[in-house]
Amino acid sequence: MCGATGQAVLRRPYRIQESELIGLKTPVGDWLTVPAEVELGIRSSGDADYIFLFNYSAKSAAIRAKKAMKELLTGKLIDNDAEIPPYGVMIIELNK
């Protein structure tokens, strides 16, 4: 699908591990590591990308960021390790 800017936009959430299994390079794989139980979705708007992380586990899920990012629900800066609570959600904003 094409977004308003004419760029291709992935509309279906996917898991990083599934994409790598079939040989696709993920758009966040170089700077964000998430466990298998976390689903990732990407949306773009204007001058920012939004990364949605959904933890489908009854346990906290650890993520690792290799660059600084702003988590919108808490307003905190994530610059290394962070945890998504059980069945929790994180929304990360990345300026383009």
PDB file of C-alpha atoms in Angstrom, residues 47-51 69-70 92-96:
ATOM      1  CA  ASP A  47       8.034  13.939   9.852  1.00  0.00           C
ATOM      2  CA  ALA A  48       7.844  11.015  12.305  1.00  0.00           C
ATOM      3  CA  ASP A  49       7.561   7.240  12.348  1.00  0.00           C
ATOM      4  CA  TYR A  50       5.699   5.486  15.145  1.00  0.00           C
ATOM      5  CA  ILE A  51       6.727   2.039  16.354  1.00  0.00           C
ATOM      6  CA  MET A  69      13.961   6.991  21.262  1.00  0.00           C
ATOM      7  CA  LYS A  70      10.997   8.673  22.935  1.00  0.00           C
ATOM      8  CA  ILE A  92       7.905   4.915  20.203  1.00  0.00           C
ATOM      9  CA  GLU A  93       8.285   8.096  18.159  1.00  0.00           C
ATOM     10  CA  LEU A  94      11.161   8.476  15.721  1.00  0.00           C
ATOM     11  CA  ASN A  95      11.722  11.758  13.941  1.00  0.00           C
ATOM     12  CA  LYS A  96      12.605  11.350  10.278  1.00  0.00           C
TER      13      LYS A  96
END
